[in-house]
Every structure is written in structure tokens, then in C-alpha cells.
XYZ file of C-alpha atoms in Angstrom:
777
model
C 0.000 0.000 0.000
C 1.325 3.459 -0.892
C 1.979 6.308 1.553
C -0.647 8.412 -0.199
C -3.353 5.760 -0.023
C -2.744 5.021 3.646
C -2.849 8.686 4.692
C -5.697 9.564 2.364
C -7.829 6.854 3.970
C -7.058 8.164 7.460
C -7.244 11.858 6.596
C -10.872 11.743 5.523
C -11.798 10.041 8.774
C -10.062 12.336 11.248
C -7.695 14.800 9.562
C -3.903 14.660 9.920
C -3.387 12.897 13.216
C -0.661 10.981 14.917
C -2.714 7.854 14.325
C -2.203 8.567 10.624
C 1.523 8.863 11.201
C 1.735 5.539 13.035
C -0.564 3.793 10.553
C 1.643 5.011 7.708
C 4.708 3.631 9.501
C 3.234 0.194 10.170
C 1.749 -0.353 6.706
C 4.571 0.971 4.551
C 7.683 -0.020 6.438
C 8.984 3.524 6.262
C 12.076 4.059 8.510
C 11.335 5.795 11.801
C 13.435 8.891 11.112
C 11.566 9.592 7.865
C 7.997 9.247 9.122
C 7.282 12.886 9.744
C 9.067 14.056 6.602
C 6.749 11.805 4.580
C 3.760 13.273 6.387
C 4.985 16.698 5.265
C 5.030 15.472 1.664
C 1.578 14.028 2.153
C 0.273 17.360 3.424
C 1.617 19.123 0.369
C -0.021 16.579 -1.952
C -3.564 16.437 -0.608
C -3.930 18.923 2.280
C -5.704 18.137 5.542
C -7.842 19.791 8.140
C -6.374 20.677 11.508
C -7.913 19.217 14.613
C -9.945 21.941 16.285
C -9.219 22.204 19.972
C -12.077 22.280 22.421
C -12.578 25.558 24.271
C -12.781 23.687 27.549
C -9.452 21.855 27.107
C -10.934 19.046 29.186
C -8.576 16.093 29.171
C -5.738 17.920 27.387
C -2.363 16.881 28.765
C 0.928 18.762 28.826
C 3.988 16.574 28.249
C 7.675 17.260 28.798
C 9.897 15.688 26.139
C 13.678 15.444 26.539
C 15.775 16.112 23.403
C 19.005 14.174 23.945
C 20.534 14.263 20.456
C 20.323 16.172 17.191
C 18.161 13.492 15.556
C 15.545 13.942 18.254
C 15.703 17.734 17.943
C 15.095 17.455 14.187
C 12.304 14.931 14.691
C 10.337 17.167 17.060
C 10.850 20.137 14.767
C 9.412 18.164 11.833
C 6.547 16.988 14.000
C 5.707 20.536 15.048
C 5.640 21.736 11.463
C 3.650 18.786 10.165
C 0.866 18.114 12.661
C -1.370 21.031 13.621
C -3.187 19.177 16.402
C -0.153 19.411 18.689
C 0.497 22.669 20.540
C 4.231 23.011 21.172
C 4.543 25.450 24.042
C 8.313 25.275 24.146
C 10.748 23.913 21.589
C 14.273 24.982 20.734
C 17.268 23.668 18.824
C 19.429 23.017 21.858
C 20.398 19.382 22.469
C 19.643 18.484 26.069
C 16.757 20.930 26.357
C 13.197 20.089 27.254
C 10.235 20.506 24.899
C 6.697 20.943 26.156
C 3.685 19.842 24.141
C -0.042 20.124 24.836
C -1.859 17.119 23.349
C -5.639 16.658 22.893
C -7.214 13.488 24.292
C -7.745 11.921 20.861
C -4.017 12.019 20.087
C -2.434 11.091 23.417
C -1.987 7.361 22.900
C -0.598 7.881 19.387
C 1.668 10.667 20.626
C 3.245 8.498 23.325
C 3.696 5.598 20.915
C 5.401 7.877 18.411
C 7.763 9.239 21.076
C 8.577 5.704 22.187
C 9.370 4.774 18.592
C 11.988 7.547 18.535
C 13.278 6.692 22.026
C 12.235 10.119 23.287
C 11.916 10.243 27.060
C 8.791 12.004 28.182
C 6.688 12.646 31.241
C 3.275 14.080 31.986
C 3.319 17.566 33.524
C -0.365 18.490 33.548
C -2.909 15.647 33.553
C -5.881 17.900 32.744
C -5.201 21.401 31.425
C -8.916 22.201 31.561
C -8.813 22.119 35.357
C -5.592 24.174 35.529
C -6.898 26.988 33.355
C -10.015 27.329 35.485
C -7.941 27.549 38.652
C -5.711 30.267 37.193
C -8.335 32.546 35.652
C -8.372 36.129 36.884
C -10.836 37.221 39.526
C -13.993 38.945 38.347
C -13.519 41.938 40.611
C -12.657 45.119 38.690
C -9.599 47.098 39.625
C -9.853 50.710 40.679
C -7.126 52.805 38.941
C -6.639 54.828 42.122
C -5.363 51.778 43.996
C -2.280 51.437 41.793
C -1.257 48.589 39.550
C -2.324 45.203 40.963
C 0.250 42.440 40.732
C -2.013 39.577 41.786
C -4.329 39.336 38.789
C -4.303 39.638 35.003
C -5.980 42.868 33.970
C -8.589 42.832 31.251
C -8.222 45.192 28.286
C -10.553 47.891 29.673
C -8.774 47.792 33.024
C -5.413 48.376 31.302
C -6.791 51.335 29.367
C -8.384 52.842 32.482
C -5.130 52.488 34.411
C -2.850 54.132 31.832
C -5.346 56.948 31.260
C -5.481 57.628 34.989
C -1.674 57.738 35.098
C -1.606 60.160 32.172
C -3.956 62.515 33.993
C -1.993 62.295 37.223
C 1.478 62.603 35.615
C 0.715 64.769 32.607
C 4.206 66.296 32.631
C 5.786 62.859 32.264
C 3.427 60.668 30.281
C 0.962 60.822 27.401
C -1.356 58.215 25.888
C -2.169 58.132 22.188
C -4.025 55.795 19.869
C -1.818 54.294 17.168
C -4.552 52.220 15.556
C -7.674 50.155 16.096
C -8.081 46.393 16.170
C -10.364 44.511 13.775
C -13.192 44.640 16.331
C -12.659 48.364 16.888
C -10.685 48.430 20.102
C -8.126 51.215 20.478
C -4.455 50.190 20.456
C -2.886 52.579 22.992
C 0.717 53.751 23.035
C 2.238 55.284 26.159
C 5.026 57.853 25.706
C 7.181 58.593 28.736
C 9.984 61.135 28.953
C 11.557 63.237 31.645
C 9.902 66.646 32.101
C 13.353 68.255 31.867
C 13.699 67.060 28.261
C 10.053 67.021 27.252
C 10.470 69.495 24.416
C 13.388 67.621 22.911
C 11.961 65.508 20.123
C 15.303 64.103 19.027
C 15.971 61.887 22.045
C 16.759 58.213 21.449
C 13.646 56.056 21.784
C 13.138 52.703 23.490
C 10.101 51.011 21.927
C 8.431 48.138 23.788
C 5.354 46.194 22.709
C 3.516 43.236 24.193
C 0.523 40.996 23.659
C 0.655 40.344 19.903
C 0.054 36.686 20.832
C -3.215 36.687 22.733
C -2.564 33.831 25.144
C 0.707 35.252 26.473
C -0.865 37.147 29.355
C 2.365 37.723 31.276
C 3.718 39.937 28.470
C 1.076 42.708 28.775
C 1.359 42.406 32.566
C 5.087 43.114 32.255
C 4.523 46.076 29.921
C 2.055 47.532 32.413
C 4.562 47.112 35.236
C 7.231 48.839 33.131
C 4.899 51.808 32.638
C 4.072 51.899 36.343
C 7.717 51.827 37.414
C 8.865 54.534 34.994
C 6.015 56.855 35.937
C 5.022 56.217 39.542
C 8.576 55.436 40.677
C 10.355 57.719 38.230
C 12.535 59.209 40.963
C 14.216 55.812 41.356
C 14.827 55.483 37.624
C 16.244 58.836 36.622
C 18.961 57.081 34.630
C 16.283 55.423 32.481
C 14.533 58.731 31.838
C 17.573 60.964 31.351
C 18.040 61.321 27.632
C 15.640 58.505 26.694
C 12.065 58.531 25.457
C 10.004 55.394 26.104
C 7.170 54.338 23.814
C 5.281 51.351 25.206
C 2.362 49.543 23.557
C 1.084 47.266 26.331
C -1.543 45.342 24.342
C -1.110 45.018 20.571
C -3.821 42.398 20.012
C -6.736 43.377 22.263
C -9.324 41.322 20.354
C -7.389 38.088 20.729
C -6.519 38.908 24.326
C -10.170 39.346 25.297
C -11.131 36.206 23.376
C -8.484 34.223 25.276
C -10.134 35.360 28.515
C -13.722 34.764 27.509
C -13.745 31.797 25.127
C -10.483 30.007 24.436
C -7.593 30.346 26.880
C -4.857 29.329 24.408
C -6.041 31.498 21.523
C -2.923 32.953 19.853
C -3.956 34.961 16.811
C -5.956 38.072 15.968
C -9.724 37.749 15.442
C -10.302 38.849 11.846
C -12.083 36.186 9.758
C -9.494 34.318 7.700
C -11.284 31.982 5.347
C -14.162 29.603 5.788
C -14.759 28.844 9.483
C -11.269 30.149 10.371
C -10.334 33.211 12.355
C -7.191 35.172 12.997
C -3.651 35.675 11.768
C -0.414 35.159 13.665
C 0.712 38.756 14.094
C 4.339 37.732 14.466
C 4.355 36.193 10.985
C 2.621 39.138 9.294
C 5.423 41.734 8.919
C 6.705 42.585 5.455
C 10.256 41.303 5.665
C 10.807 37.907 4.018
C 7.108 37.432 4.697
C 5.714 33.894 4.215
C 9.095 32.440 3.256
C 9.644 30.026 6.137
C 8.221 28.999 9.513
C 4.682 30.175 8.821
C 1.597 28.419 7.499
C -0.566 29.311 4.508
C -3.496 27.385 6.043
C -5.987 29.919 7.487
C -6.863 27.719 10.479
C -3.235 27.116 11.465
C -1.785 28.737 14.592
C 1.038 30.287 12.541
C -1.062 31.461 9.568
C 0.824 34.388 8.024
C -2.204 36.060 6.470
C -3.213 36.492 2.846
C -0.701 39.337 2.528
C 1.848 41.117 4.682
C 0.395 43.705 7.047
C -3.083 42.322 6.469
C -3.856 43.064 10.132
C -4.633 46.520 11.570
C -2.689 45.474 14.667
C 0.579 44.884 12.790
C 0.039 47.994 10.673
C -0.232 50.048 13.857
C 3.187 48.862 15.075
C 4.668 49.316 11.586
C 3.463 52.903 11.337
C 4.780 53.782 14.780
C 8.188 52.253 14.061
C 8.446 54.132 10.770
C 7.367 57.363 12.464
C 10.260 56.897 14.889
C 12.748 55.835 12.221
C 16.177 57.235 12.963
C 15.281 57.922 16.598
C 14.353 54.466 17.836
C 17.508 52.764 19.118
C 16.053 49.768 20.978
C 13.023 47.696 19.990
C 11.837 45.010 22.409
C 8.857 42.732 21.810
C 7.638 40.904 24.920
C 6.409 37.324 24.543
C 6.092 34.161 26.635
C 7.498 31.785 27.411
C 10.917 30.148 27.667
C 13.555 32.525 29.107
C 15.051 33.545 25.755
C 16.524 36.789 24.453
C 16.337 36.480 20.672
C 17.542 38.778 17.911
C 17.593 38.776 14.062
C 17.492 36.965 11.872
C 14.333 34.908 12.250
C 14.194 33.885 8.586
C 17.730 32.496 8.192
C 20.503 31.096 10.337
C 22.849 33.773 9.007
C 23.608 36.661 11.353
C 23.062 40.298 10.307
C 25.749 42.926 10.202
C 25.979 44.491 13.646
C 24.691 41.416 15.509
C 27.582 41.664 17.973
C 26.240 44.903 19.415
C 22.760 43.404 19.846
C 24.249 40.329 21.474
C 26.157 42.480 23.965
C 22.962 44.292 24.944
C 21.056 41.020 25.309
C 23.870 39.492 27.356
C 23.747 42.511 29.678
C 20.062 41.845 30.295
C 20.594 38.122 30.810
C 23.465 38.752 33.248
C 21.445 41.262 35.269
C 18.570 38.797 35.650
C 20.916 35.951 36.546
C 22.614 38.090 39.197
C 19.300 39.257 40.648
C 17.259 36.052 40.688
C 19.310 33.175 39.317
C 17.055 32.744 36.273
C 19.133 31.791 33.229
C 18.187 33.254 29.839
C 19.420 31.763 26.572
C 20.730 34.437 24.176
C 21.087 34.150 20.402
C 19.475 34.677 17.034
C 15.899 33.420 16.686
C 16.667 30.853 14.025
C 19.745 29.434 15.705
C 18.178 29.157 19.164
C 14.571 28.276 18.265
C 13.582 27.860 14.632
C 13.190 29.792 11.404
C 10.079 31.985 11.362
C 9.877 34.783 8.813
C 7.686 37.849 9.077
C 8.523 38.711 12.690
C 8.418 42.174 14.190
C 12.030 42.196 15.422
C 13.390 41.420 11.939
C 11.210 44.176 10.449
C 12.249 46.706 13.092
C 15.923 45.975 12.470
C 15.937 45.707 8.675
C 13.252 48.151 7.559
C 12.703 50.577 10.434
C 16.451 50.866 11.021
C 16.433 50.076 14.750
C 20.034 49.067 15.619
C 19.128 47.022 18.714
C 16.091 44.826 18.061
C 15.041 41.708 19.926
C 12.286 39.502 21.305
C 12.185 38.601 24.983
C 10.475 35.323 25.888
C 9.549 35.712 29.556
C 9.467 32.951 32.182
C 6.454 30.641 32.182
C 4.338 29.527 35.071
C 6.192 26.357 35.962
C 4.226 23.463 34.552
C 1.457 25.893 33.534
C 3.511 27.497 30.746
C 1.301 30.169 29.164
C -0.922 29.969 32.208
C 1.259 31.136 35.127
C -0.905 31.557 38.211
C -1.670 35.099 39.341
C 0.509 34.461 42.383
C 3.562 34.458 40.074
C 2.836 37.738 38.256
C 4.808 39.925 40.666
C 7.835 37.631 40.523
C 7.835 37.540 36.701
C 7.343 41.260 36.048
C 9.880 42.409 38.621
C 12.512 39.986 37.367
C 11.886 41.048 33.770
C 12.142 44.726 34.674
C 15.684 44.083 35.935
C 16.645 42.793 32.476
C 14.877 45.546 30.541
C 16.533 48.163 32.713
C 20.001 46.707 32.101
C 19.425 46.445 28.341
C 18.117 50.006 28.043
C 21.150 51.399 29.860
C 23.512 49.233 27.806
C 21.813 50.405 24.594
C 22.220 54.019 25.625
C 25.895 53.342 26.309
C 26.394 51.491 23.005
C 24.792 54.344 21.102
C 27.011 56.883 22.805
C 29.600 58.622 20.710
C 33.221 58.912 21.775
C 33.754 62.663 21.499
C 37.482 62.266 22.122
C 37.781 60.933 18.570
C 35.530 63.576 17.062
C 38.345 65.614 15.538
C 40.726 62.769 14.825
C 38.822 61.651 11.748
C 36.018 62.759 9.426
C 32.640 61.678 10.733
C 29.738 60.150 8.813
C 26.289 61.714 8.765
C 25.107 59.061 11.227
C 28.069 59.706 13.544
C 27.310 63.421 13.517
C 23.691 62.793 14.388
C 24.667 60.456 17.205
C 27.150 62.959 18.653
C 24.538 65.709 18.634
C 21.947 63.453 20.260
C 24.408 62.694 23.037
C 24.988 66.395 23.566
C 21.252 66.877 23.969
C 21.209 64.242 26.689
C 24.056 65.937 28.538
C 23.158 69.590 27.968
C 19.400 69.531 27.607
C 19.041 73.048 29.039
C 21.292 74.588 26.366
C 20.788 72.662 23.126
C 18.142 71.115 20.956
C 18.449 69.505 17.559
C 15.761 68.940 14.989
C 15.274 68.383 11.306
C 12.931 70.565 9.318
C 13.879 68.968 5.998
C 15.298 65.866 4.380
C 17.743 65.606 1.508
C 16.798 64.084 -1.836
C 17.958 60.648 -0.626
C 16.060 60.971 2.642
C 18.782 62.014 5.083
C 17.897 64.477 7.810
C 19.354 67.968 7.404
C 20.100 68.612 11.048
C 19.668 71.974 12.719
C 21.314 72.732 16.061
C 19.975 75.478 18.322
C 22.129 76.622 21.259
C 21.440 79.286 23.861
C 21.686 79.658 27.614
C 17.971 79.040 28.289
C 16.780 76.738 25.534
C 13.405 75.954 27.130
C 12.395 79.526 27.867
C 9.159 80.199 25.999
C 9.855 83.903 25.497
C 13.498 84.664 24.704
C 14.769 88.142 25.661
C 13.642 90.725 23.125
C 17.170 92.009 22.597
C 18.705 88.629 21.782
C 20.338 88.360 18.374
C 20.882 85.273 16.327
C 23.942 83.875 14.541
C 23.379 81.403 11.709
C 26.258 79.158 10.575
C 26.186 76.462 7.909
C 28.817 74.026 6.637
C 29.162 71.262 4.098
C 27.216 73.048 1.369
C 29.874 71.722 -1.019
C 30.149 67.986 -0.445
C 33.906 67.612 -0.782
C 34.731 70.310 1.766
C 34.865 67.874 4.678
C 36.913 70.109 6.925
C 34.080 72.651 7.129
C 31.826 70.057 8.754
C 34.486 69.401 11.381
C 34.779 73.138 12.058
C 31.004 73.427 12.521
C 31.022 70.561 15.015
C 33.946 72.174 16.804
C 31.885 75.361 17.214
C 29.090 73.303 18.788
C 31.555 71.613 21.113
C 33.119 74.892 22.199
C 29.760 76.481 22.911
C 28.666 73.574 25.084
C 31.472 71.383 26.344
C 33.940 74.235 26.876
C 31.217 76.401 28.424
C 31.997 79.309 26.129
C 28.311 80.108 26.142
C 28.773 81.600 29.597
C 30.899 84.381 28.127
C 28.923 87.610 28.064
C 29.264 88.347 24.349
C 28.336 84.781 23.419
C 25.464 84.561 25.885
C 23.758 87.482 24.184
C 23.330 85.406 21.001
C 21.255 82.478 19.964
C 23.307 80.130 17.793
C 21.712 78.239 14.919
C 24.117 75.812 13.246
C 23.576 73.568 10.236
C 26.679 71.355 10.516
C 26.051 69.366 7.332
C 23.864 71.087 4.778
C 24.421 68.635 1.906
C 24.430 65.149 3.521
C 23.821 63.183 0.292
C 26.769 64.727 -1.504
C 28.933 64.442 1.596
C 28.277 60.715 1.966
C 28.794 60.195 -1.777
C 32.137 61.966 -1.624
C 33.171 59.776 1.311
C 32.176 56.526 -0.366
C 32.627 57.030 -4.112
C 34.191 60.282 -5.311
C 36.234 62.458 -2.940
C 35.960 65.458 -5.252
C 32.177 65.417 -5.546
C 30.812 68.925 -4.966
C 27.053 68.972 -5.658
C 23.845 67.440 -4.356
C 22.717 64.016 -5.578
C 19.377 64.702 -7.273
C 19.211 63.180 -10.796
C 18.855 65.756 -13.578
C 17.284 65.881 -16.997
C 13.982 64.670 -18.456
C 12.549 61.462 -17.029
C 12.639 59.693 -20.389
C 16.421 60.105 -20.597
C 19.052 58.137 -18.708
C 19.724 61.016 -16.329
C 23.465 60.637 -16.549
C 24.001 63.985 -14.822
C 23.391 64.325 -11.118
C 23.345 67.193 -8.669
C 23.246 70.971 -8.330
C 25.820 73.367 -6.871
C 23.944 74.649 -3.823
C 26.009 77.827 -3.735
C 24.699 78.754 -7.182
C 21.062 77.914 -6.377
C 19.929 80.866 -4.227
C 17.558 83.432 -5.684
C 19.909 86.329 -6.229
C 21.720 86.910 -9.566
C 20.869 83.242 -10.192
C 21.044 83.614 -13.982
C 24.842 84.042 -13.861
C 25.326 80.359 -13.008
C 26.093 77.507 -15.402
C 23.213 75.902 -17.331
C 25.094 72.688 -18.154
C 23.651 69.745 -16.225
C 26.952 67.962 -15.755
C 28.929 71.033 -14.760
C 30.287 71.171 -11.218
C 28.818 74.684 -11.078
C 25.338 73.811 -12.413
C 22.885 76.330 -10.952
C 19.771 74.114 -11.089
C 16.658 74.337 -13.239
C 15.345 77.149 -11.043
C 16.293 78.928 -7.823
C 15.787 76.739 -4.764
C 15.367 73.616 -6.857
C 17.195 71.718 -4.085
C 15.776 70.678 -0.751
C 19.051 71.686 0.839
C 18.863 75.327 -0.274
C 15.135 75.512 0.464
C 15.956 74.494 4.000
C 18.419 77.390 4.409
C 15.894 79.790 2.925
C 13.206 78.618 5.347
C 15.548 78.960 8.334
C 16.328 82.544 7.306
C 12.622 83.321 7.117
C 12.024 81.858 10.569
C 14.818 83.982 12.022
C 13.674 87.343 10.674
C 14.666 89.906 11.879
C 16.740 88.485 14.745
C 19.520 87.094 12.565
C 22.369 89.622 12.513
C 25.291 87.447 11.467
C 25.396 84.699 8.834
C 28.575 82.672 8.319
C 28.971 80.052 5.604
C 31.971 77.750 6.032
C 33.903 76.706 2.910
C 37.431 75.582 2.097
C 40.229 76.060 1.331
C 41.227 79.542 0.044
C 42.262 81.153 3.382
C 39.897 84.087 2.969
C 36.989 85.810 4.699
C 34.605 87.223 2.099
C 31.602 89.508 2.306
C 28.980 90.479 -0.328
C 28.706 90.870 -3.126
C 29.809 87.908 -5.182
C 27.886 88.752 -8.371
C 29.115 92.356 -8.793
C 32.002 94.543 -7.758
C 29.545 97.094 -6.377
C 29.829 96.638 -2.611
C 26.875 96.822 -0.225
C 26.259 100.034 1.703
C 27.541 98.582 4.963
C 30.623 96.979 3.449
C 32.903 98.857 5.851
C 31.200 97.309 8.894
C 31.437 93.846 7.364
C 35.064 94.458 6.399
C 35.863 95.529 9.978
C 34.309 92.370 11.422
C 36.097 90.160 8.879
C 39.392 91.906 9.625
C 38.927 91.186 13.338
C 38.890 87.498 12.532
C 41.872 87.739 10.180
C 43.991 89.580 12.739
C 43.077 87.234 15.579
C 44.153 84.157 13.623
C 47.343 85.820 12.409
C 48.283 86.809 15.934
C 47.500 83.409 17.437
C 48.834 81.041 14.791
C 50.604 83.080 12.124
C 48.208 82.001 9.378
C 47.437 84.788 6.914
C 43.903 85.189 5.562
C 42.800 87.552 2.815
C 39.804 89.781 3.373
C 37.449 91.537 0.946
C 34.295 91.309 -1.121
C 33.731 87.935 -2.784
C 33.819 89.265 -6.351
C 37.065 91.148 -5.711
C 38.959 88.363 -3.979
C 37.727 85.637 -6.307
C 38.191 87.932 -9.307
C 35.087 86.592 -11.056
C 31.325 87.075 -10.631
C 29.391 84.330 -8.859
C 25.583 84.236 -8.950
C 23.154 82.490 -6.641
C 25.409 82.512 -3.566
C 24.129 82.162 -0.024
C 25.845 85.263 1.369
C 24.337 87.508 -1.306
C 20.906 85.989 -0.694
C 21.295 86.469 3.057
C 22.359 90.091 2.731
C 20.345 91.352 -0.257
C 17.099 89.399 0.172
C 16.880 88.418 3.859
C 18.507 91.682 5.018
C 21.053 90.024 7.316
C 23.495 92.859 8.015
C 26.640 90.710 8.271
C 26.938 87.799 5.832
C 30.365 86.224 5.443
C 32.038 83.261 3.805
C 34.990 81.819 5.680
C 37.272 79.841 3.373
C 39.023 77.696 5.973
C 42.800 77.465 5.680
C 43.660 73.857 4.902
C 45.702 71.739 2.535
C 42.950 70.703 0.170
C 39.294 70.003 0.806
C 40.036 67.115 3.167
C 43.380 67.773 4.850
C 45.164 64.986 6.747
C 43.196 63.786 9.752
C 46.117 64.638 12.015
C 45.540 68.341 11.240
C 41.748 68.468 11.822
C 41.972 69.524 15.463
C 44.505 72.298 14.730
C 42.482 73.718 11.828
C 39.312 73.719 13.924
C 41.000 75.512 16.807
C 42.488 78.097 14.470
C 39.146 78.716 12.757
C 37.370 79.061 16.092
C 39.757 81.805 17.123
C 38.781 83.811 14.033
C 35.052 83.149 14.453
C 35.149 84.112 18.118
C 36.941 87.367 17.288
C 34.326 88.261 14.667
C 31.451 87.560 17.068
C 33.073 89.649 19.793
C 33.668 92.488 17.351
C 30.034 92.421 16.278
C 28.808 92.475 19.873
C 31.227 95.118 21.095
C 31.273 97.594 18.222
C 28.004 97.422 16.308
C 25.161 96.758 18.769
C 23.960 100.345 18.586
C 24.083 100.264 14.778
C 22.123 97.038 14.405
C 18.795 97.801 16.028
C 15.826 95.457 16.259
C 15.496 91.772 16.830
C 12.715 89.272 16.958
C 11.408 86.268 18.808
C 12.622 82.996 17.347
C 10.123 80.314 16.382
C 12.191 77.707 14.574
C 9.638 74.961 14.854
């Protein structure tokens, strides 16, 4: 008799069962190690219906199975993937580990026979799961939010919502609650945002994102998320290190429909509750993310526990997490998805046994959490990639967060179970589980913050990437939150943030002094002029880390610094062409090959723009129109926001050793050229006296000996009416001088800049009347 005929006969009687597996073995003489693999082939050929578990779970037994060799590990893995009637609560790839399987009454005899045939040692842990689940159900008494978070019962969905809303009202300076989506049945999916009041206005802080409850039956995960919220808010004074410089976004219940259904109807319900085919409901949310979706470790059978859905992000619940992660892209540094159970800390990849680039850093963070828990309670967590520790399962949230949302530290935490109860830990164990888990989360958050820190001692020993610059500035915000904020009002053509730094002595004051002036400095407008970016960062460092902002003349200004105006071109020059000058926007009609790329930003401003080159491929190409580039539009918009407070604009270039003032397009100087010349001369003399370097000084058209249209200094002076608008051509050997000279060039340039600012403050305050309140956002 053939394999197909044996299984076909049994399948129409009772679906794919272990009886079918044993019958196939006895009637075909198939070797023991190949039994389950043949069942897999059989499933692919004819398809079968899964055994539907009873809601009462009466007579269901939980077995412990010991995996003593690799053959047994592989056998159980094949069995899990082939037979839907078995509910594997715990199963990993580690030889010597213990698997746990919940088996319905109809399959128990066949299950034990099959294990005996493979010489798998097993024992019965729970003789009747139906009785256990009834004993462990929550009490019916509602919780009053005013009594604090209870740790002796599992809260229902409405109780969670009531509690976090009451906290938000009580601690409105620390916490907010927002809706990031709605479930299929219309329940709100709440997100809690927590940040220190001292840094509340800083929207560039690194974010820790935690979610829980995507799998409905894993009640301990939402309980842990609720405890995390409670600790950070109600006991915030004890966790200042977790709130200093970090923003927490916590989604305590991602799958409220499934969660409520697991309380009311079916305790071990795992999926969402959207109809998924005839007589089937729900999708496994942790197989539904659009990264290698449906490739491995997920089922295409709608009734299966691991059904991946008819398409990626088919579920409103997974779309809500996706949208929040993408909203936080670039800011979110640590993503943690809470699940149960097994004591695992798992990181990408889940779809392959290969490890991603940067896995070492994630592993170090996970190991920090595991060590903290082990030291505190003795509980041992297994750390590793999902596929290598457990099994391959594509479409998971941690893979998506890491690969698509760009979160550098992304992992899943499988919490402890309830002893023999597994997903059903008794309420008496809630406090133990959540407090132990908090120890690990705390350690991982602090380790992440440390890993993301930037070593400022190396800042001027090499040229930094756009990402390094952003990280350094974010760290400054954490350390000097009362003096600095950073934000991005625009993105480059390739999607990089054009960062803006704002520095003053009272950054959070709603109404700045009416007599405060503003200085605007930009750098990196020409991609290849790397040294200018270093000089801009040095200015930021001096104003903050060297406490120069306490000096009287500096304290009277508000400093706005764009340290890298052209990030696309800058990164391209670092990676492909060191002499690249322009932006990276493709040029020419769409039906052509667009062989020419980029515009010279310093020919793209709306003043004497027509003088510039019209040749697409020219290094000096002016653009199709003024402000065709996002980069120059950003500068224009900053100028408009600063009117009329901006009194001094400085654009950093290299490497002609000159300080230039308007105009660049004509030899006719501006009316106040003498004042601008005096300020420029102050810088020239200061640098000559301090270092011996000799700068030239004069109008741009005179010094350069050629007209230049569309320049930023002419736009600043002629159109935006900034009284002092200068270009500083930094003295260096080439556009990217040797790294050993970066520090010296920055120090020398700062001397000249400081002298010009002091000259402006000391000699021309009475001449330059009027200011304005700054509203950069």
C-alpha cells in the first residue's frame, strides 16, 4: 500500500493525526526517522484539516519531552511543522533541552507511541489542562485605577486602558497616551510615551520602543509592559537614569481582540480575530510583517496557529506597530517585543541562520540583560538569534524593526512561564515575573544608551559620517538639555535628515529676551569640503562642552548651526568620489538616462541666479530654477524663521584662506561693506596673531576675481537683510586635509570666528537695532 493511499484513507476520517503517522509507519515499512518528513510530503499533496481544539481543554495533557541528540531535535521540529493538532509550548534547537507539548485526548496514545518509537523520554506535567486553566483565571472583581497597579491578577483590556489613562492625567508632565490604531473589532491600540519633564520638548531623544501581547494567550507579556509603565512613571525618581536622555514608547496590548477572546472563550487562543477563510479566524501577528514574509516557519493554512495572512500587514494590529516604528525611524535605538514563554533573548534573523551585520552589538545588549537577571534572581536566559536558538520563522516584528525601520538594537524577549502551567502562570507568580523582567529591561536600556554613545574624544581625529554626527549631537542633547536642541525641518533628496542645532543659555524659555540676536552658521554646502563640517562641530563643542556660552558676548546670542547642509553629496564623496561637490538629485527629463546628477547649492539661491552655469553635468550647475534643491530651500526657510533676529550669517567653505563679504555677483559693494570688512578683519587679525596664518579679506567678487551668482551670502544680505553675511574659506591643505591636522584647523578657525562675534557684539550693537522672537519649529 502506498503512503498516499494510507494517509488519504485516514485523513478523511479524522484529519492529519498521529494515528495517521503511526498507521503510515506500520503499513509501509517507512524508517522511523523519515515518518514525519513523509507526512509533510503528504500534506503538500492532498492537504488536511487541523484538529480543532475544544474551548474547555478538558482532558488535554501537557507533556515534557527530553531532546538528547540532534536526531531527536530534528524529529520534534518536523513533527511541530507537520501536525497542527499538537500545541508546542516550548521547543528549541538546543540538544539536552526540554520541549513541552499540549496534546488533545484523541491524540495522546498515538503521541506516546510515536515518542517511544523515537526513544524520546517524556513525562506528563499536567494531567488535565482544563482544570488548571479554570484555577488560574483572573478574579472577576474590577480594579480601581486609584489603587495602583495590581500584581495579583491579570488585567482585562478595559482595566489596562483605564489604568494608563489615569496615570496620564496624574502625571501629565511625564506621560501621554495616544491611539496608534484600532483592532479589527474596533478596540483602540494605545501607546504610552514617557519622557523626563526636563527634556520634554526635545523631540530628538533616542527612543526605546516596547510592545507586548501580539500573541493573545501570552498574558504575562502585557502584565510586564504595564509594570514597566508603572515603574517609569510612579517610581520615576528611582529610575532617573532610564529617563535621562531617553524617550520610552510602550504599547502594552497590541492584540486586544485576541486577548479578550483568550479570557472569555479560548484560553490558548494565539492569533488576531479577523475572519481568515471559511470557518477560520485570525492571523499570527508575528508572521505578518513585510520582511521575508511567508518564506519560512509560517503556514498558509488559514486555520493554522502560525497562519501568516493572505498578505503582509493584512492586520490593523501589525500595521499600527509598523506605522509607529516608521514614524520613529532614525530615533528608535532599541526595539523590544515581549512574549512568553521560555527565558530567551532572541535577535535577528528569524528567517535564516545567518547573522546580520551588527549582531555583535545586539548580542552584547542582550547578554547585559541576561546577566542582570541571573545576578538578581538566578534565572538563566538563553541568548542568540531566533533561528539558531529556536527555529526559522519569517515575518517577525524584530526582523522588520531591524531591517526596515532601522532600529540598531532589536530583539524579542520570551519571559518565564508559570512552571508546569507554561502560558498559564498563576496570578501568584505575576509579581515575581514582572519584577525579574524589569531588571533585564533596565540593564538592556542602559547598555543600549551606552552602546549608542559617541566617543567625542575621537571627534576631531577623523572625518565623521552623517550618522556619527547625528549620534554625537543626540548625546549632547542628553548631557546639555538646558542649552541645546536639535531637529530636522527637511530631508535631503535621498532621505537624510538635514540637522539643525539650536544653542542658547535658556533653551526651554518660551519667550526669549527681546534684545537677543541670532547667529546662523552652515557648513558642508559643497560635499567635498569635509573640513568645514568638522569646524562646525567644533563650534558646537566649544559652545557647550567648553562652556563658552557663559561668556557675556556669546550669551547674548542664539546660535543656529547647520553642521552638514548637503548630507547626500557628503556621503557620496566619502564613499565614491572624494571630489564630488554637488547634491545628488538626478537631472534631466525622465525619459532620458539622467546621466548627470546634482546641483551646486552655492549657485542655487535666488539672487543673480542667472549668472550660473546651465550645463547639467557642470560642477557649477545652478539648477533648473532657484531653490530647486531641498538643501537650499531648508536654508531659505531657516532665514525666514529667524527674521529679523539674525544679525550674522557665516557660511563655512574651504580652502582659500579668505573671509569674504557680499557681493559675489558684482564689484559694487553693499552700503555697509565697511562694517562687514571691519568684522572680517577682526577674525583675520586674531588668527594671524594666534597662529601666524594669513587670511585675505574683501568682497567675494574682488577676492575671487570673477562674478558668482546664486550665492548664499548675497541671498542672506540682499534678500533676507542680514546685516553681516560672510564666507569663511578655511585654511587647509585641500578640501580634506590629513586627519592629524583636523583639530589644529578647527582651533584656528574658532579663534577667528570668536573674534568676529566679539567684534560684532562690542562695536556694532547700537548700529544694528531690532530683533525678533525665534520660532524655529
